Amino acid sequence: MTKPMILVATWGDGLFAVTGDGRAQEIANQSVRGLAPDGRGGALAIVGRHSLRRRTPGGEWTTVATSEVELSCCMAVRDTIYVGTDDARMLRLSDRGAVLEPNDGFDNVAGRDAWFAGSAIVNGQRLGPPLGIRSVAANSNGSILFANVPRGRHSAFNGWRKDLAAHHRYQQRCS
């Protein structure tokens, strides 16, 4: 019988596996975020802001893909892995693997040009901190994907949803 285990991600000290026997550091001295199940009995995580890694049920970590942009969160839905970025983009792991491809529909969703994370007008140009996808979720049958993109002073679950049954049909989700 397999012992229950909890994976604990940290912002700077890596990732720990905790069991009744104690804890073991599986990833050392790196930021680990976006920890999520992989749908195969293992886990996914964003390591060092630029690497998507997968953990096998046996505890071995491998790099699935890397990115020049900062990654923020990830989620497996059926056989597809989605990755949110710190600059509010949604990527999808290619069927060929190792390549994170942009979801063009997300980049072009209606109202996206009004998304901002607090800002100031300087010389007539809006400036401010970058938007980011804080989390990704799916409905219970995996047919709709939701992205948590905070806008302005509102931290509600704003953003979009992709109806996975109707390829590339995106809808604005309003709170």
Coordinates of C-alpha atoms in Angstrom, one line a residue:
M1 CA 0.0 0.0 0.0
T2 CA 1.3 3.5 -0.9
K3 CA 1.8 5.9 1.9
P4 CA -0.1 9.2 1.7
M5 CA 2.1 12.1 0.6
I6 CA 1.7 15.9 0.5
L7 CA 3.8 18.0 -1.9
V8 CA 4.7 21.4 -0.5
A9 CA 5.9 24.1 -2.9
T10 CA 7.9 27.2 -1.7
W11 CA 8.8 30.5 -3.3
G12 CA 12.5 30.0 -2.8
D13 CA 13.4 26.8 -1.0
G14 CA 12.1 24.3 -3.6
L15 CA 9.6 21.5 -3.1
F16 CA 9.2 19.0 -0.3
A17 CA 7.4 15.7 -0.2
V18 CA 5.9 15.1 3.3
T19 CA 4.9 11.7 4.5
G20 CA 4.3 10.1 7.9
D21 CA 8.0 9.3 7.9
G22 CA 9.1 12.9 7.5
R23 CA 10.0 15.1 4.6
A24 CA 12.3 15.0 1.7
Q25 CA 13.4 17.9 -0.5
E26 CA 12.7 16.9 -4.1
I27 CA 13.6 20.3 -5.8
A28 CA 16.2 22.5 -4.0
N29 CA 16.7 26.2 -3.8
Q30 CA 14.3 27.3 -6.6
S31 CA 10.9 29.0 -6.8
V32 CA 8.2 26.4 -7.3
R33 CA 4.7 27.5 -8.1
G34 CA 1.6 26.4 -9.9
L35 CA 1.6 22.9 -8.3
A36 CA -1.2 20.8 -9.8
P37 CA -2.1 17.2 -10.4
D38 CA -1.1 15.9 -13.9
G39 CA -4.1 13.6 -14.3
R40 CA -1.8 10.5 -14.4
G41 CA -1.1 10.1 -10.7
G42 CA 1.8 12.5 -10.7
A43 CA 2.1 16.3 -10.5
L44 CA 3.0 19.4 -12.6
A45 CA 4.8 22.5 -11.3
I46 CA 6.4 25.7 -12.6
V47 CA 10.0 25.7 -11.4
G48 CA 12.2 28.8 -11.6
R49 CA 9.5 30.7 -13.4
H50 CA 10.5 29.4 -16.8
S51 CA 10.3 25.6 -16.6
L52 CA 7.2 23.3 -16.6
R53 CA 8.1 20.1 -14.9
R54 CA 6.2 16.8 -14.3
R55 CA 6.6 14.4 -11.3
T56 CA 6.0 10.7 -11.9
P57 CA 4.0 8.8 -9.3
G58 CA 7.4 7.3 -8.3
G59 CA 8.9 10.8 -7.5
E60 CA 11.1 11.5 -10.5
W61 CA 10.9 15.1 -11.9
T62 CA 11.5 15.8 -15.6
T63 CA 11.4 19.1 -17.5
V64 CA 8.5 19.0 -19.9
A65 CA 9.0 22.4 -21.5
T66 CA 10.8 25.7 -21.0
S67 CA 9.7 29.2 -21.9
E68 CA 11.4 32.7 -22.2
V69 CA 8.3 34.3 -20.6
E70 CA 7.6 33.9 -16.9
L71 CA 5.1 31.0 -16.2
S72 CA 2.7 31.3 -13.4
C73 CA 0.3 28.3 -13.2
C74 CA -0.6 25.1 -14.9
M75 CA -3.3 22.5 -15.2
A76 CA -3.9 19.2 -16.9
V77 CA -7.3 18.9 -18.5
R78 CA -7.9 15.4 -20.1
D79 CA -4.7 14.9 -22.1
T80 CA -3.8 18.6 -22.5
I81 CA -1.6 20.8 -20.3
Y82 CA -2.4 24.5 -20.1
V83 CA 0.0 27.0 -18.7
G84 CA -0.7 30.6 -17.6
T85 CA 1.9 33.3 -17.8
D86 CA 2.8 36.4 -15.8
D87 CA 2.0 38.5 -18.8
A88 CA -1.6 37.2 -19.0
R89 CA -1.2 34.7 -21.8
M90 CA -2.5 31.2 -22.0
L91 CA -0.2 28.5 -23.5
R92 CA -0.8 24.9 -24.3
L93 CA 1.7 22.1 -24.4
S94 CA 2.0 21.0 -28.0
D95 CA 1.0 17.4 -28.9
R96 CA 4.6 17.0 -30.0
G97 CA 5.7 17.9 -26.4
A98 CA 8.4 20.3 -25.2
V99 CA 6.8 23.3 -27.0
L100 CA 4.4 25.7 -25.3
E101 CA 2.1 27.2 -28.0
P102 CA 0.0 30.3 -27.4
N103 CA -3.8 30.1 -27.5
D104 CA -4.5 32.9 -30.0
G105 CA -8.2 33.0 -29.0
F106 CA -7.2 34.0 -25.5
D107 CA -4.9 36.8 -26.8
N108 CA -7.8 38.2 -28.9
V109 CA -10.7 37.8 -26.4
A110 CA -13.1 40.8 -26.4
G111 CA -12.3 43.5 -23.8
R112 CA -8.7 42.3 -23.3
D113 CA -7.3 45.8 -24.1
A114 CA -9.0 47.1 -21.0
W115 CA -7.3 44.6 -18.7
F116 CA -4.8 46.2 -16.4
A117 CA -3.4 45.6 -12.9
G118 CA -3.4 49.0 -11.4
S119 CA -1.8 51.8 -13.5
A120 CA -0.8 55.4 -13.9
I121 CA -1.0 57.6 -17.0
V122 CA 2.5 59.0 -17.8
N123 CA 2.8 61.2 -20.9
G124 CA -0.5 60.0 -22.1
Q125 CA 0.4 56.3 -21.9
R126 CA -1.0 53.8 -19.4
L127 CA 1.8 52.2 -17.4
G128 CA 1.6 49.7 -14.6
P129 CA 2.5 46.3 -13.3
P130 CA 2.0 43.4 -15.7
L131 CA -1.2 41.4 -15.6
G132 CA -0.8 37.7 -14.8
I133 CA -2.9 34.6 -14.8
R134 CA -3.0 33.7 -11.1
S135 CA -4.7 30.4 -11.5
V136 CA -6.4 28.0 -14.0
A137 CA -9.4 25.8 -13.3
A138 CA -11.8 23.6 -15.2
N139 CA -15.4 22.5 -14.7
S140 CA -16.1 19.0 -13.3
N141 CA -16.2 17.3 -16.7
G142 CA -13.2 19.2 -18.2
S143 CA -15.2 20.9 -21.0
I144 CA -14.6 24.5 -19.8
L145 CA -11.3 26.1 -18.8
F146 CA -11.3 29.2 -16.6
A147 CA -8.5 31.6 -16.1
N148 CA -8.2 34.0 -13.1
V149 CA -6.9 37.3 -14.5
P150 CA -7.3 40.1 -12.0
R151 CA -8.2 43.5 -13.6
G152 CA -7.7 46.8 -11.9
R153 CA -8.7 46.9 -8.3
H154 CA -11.0 44.0 -8.6
S155 CA -9.6 40.6 -7.6
A156 CA -12.7 38.6 -8.4
F157 CA -12.5 35.7 -10.8
N158 CA -12.5 37.8 -13.9
G159 CA -11.2 36.6 -17.3
W160 CA -12.4 34.1 -19.9
R161 CA -13.5 30.6 -20.4
K162 CA -12.8 28.3 -23.3
D163 CA -15.4 25.8 -24.2
L164 CA -13.2 22.8 -24.9
A165 CA -16.0 20.9 -26.7
A166 CA -16.3 23.7 -29.3
H167 CA -12.7 24.2 -30.4
H168 CA -11.4 27.8 -30.0
R169 CA -14.7 29.4 -28.9
Y170 CA -13.9 31.8 -26.1
Q171 CA -16.4 33.7 -23.9
Q172 CA -15.9 36.5 -21.5
R173 CA -16.7 35.6 -17.9
C174 CA -18.0 38.5 -15.9
S175 CA -18.3 38.6 -12.1

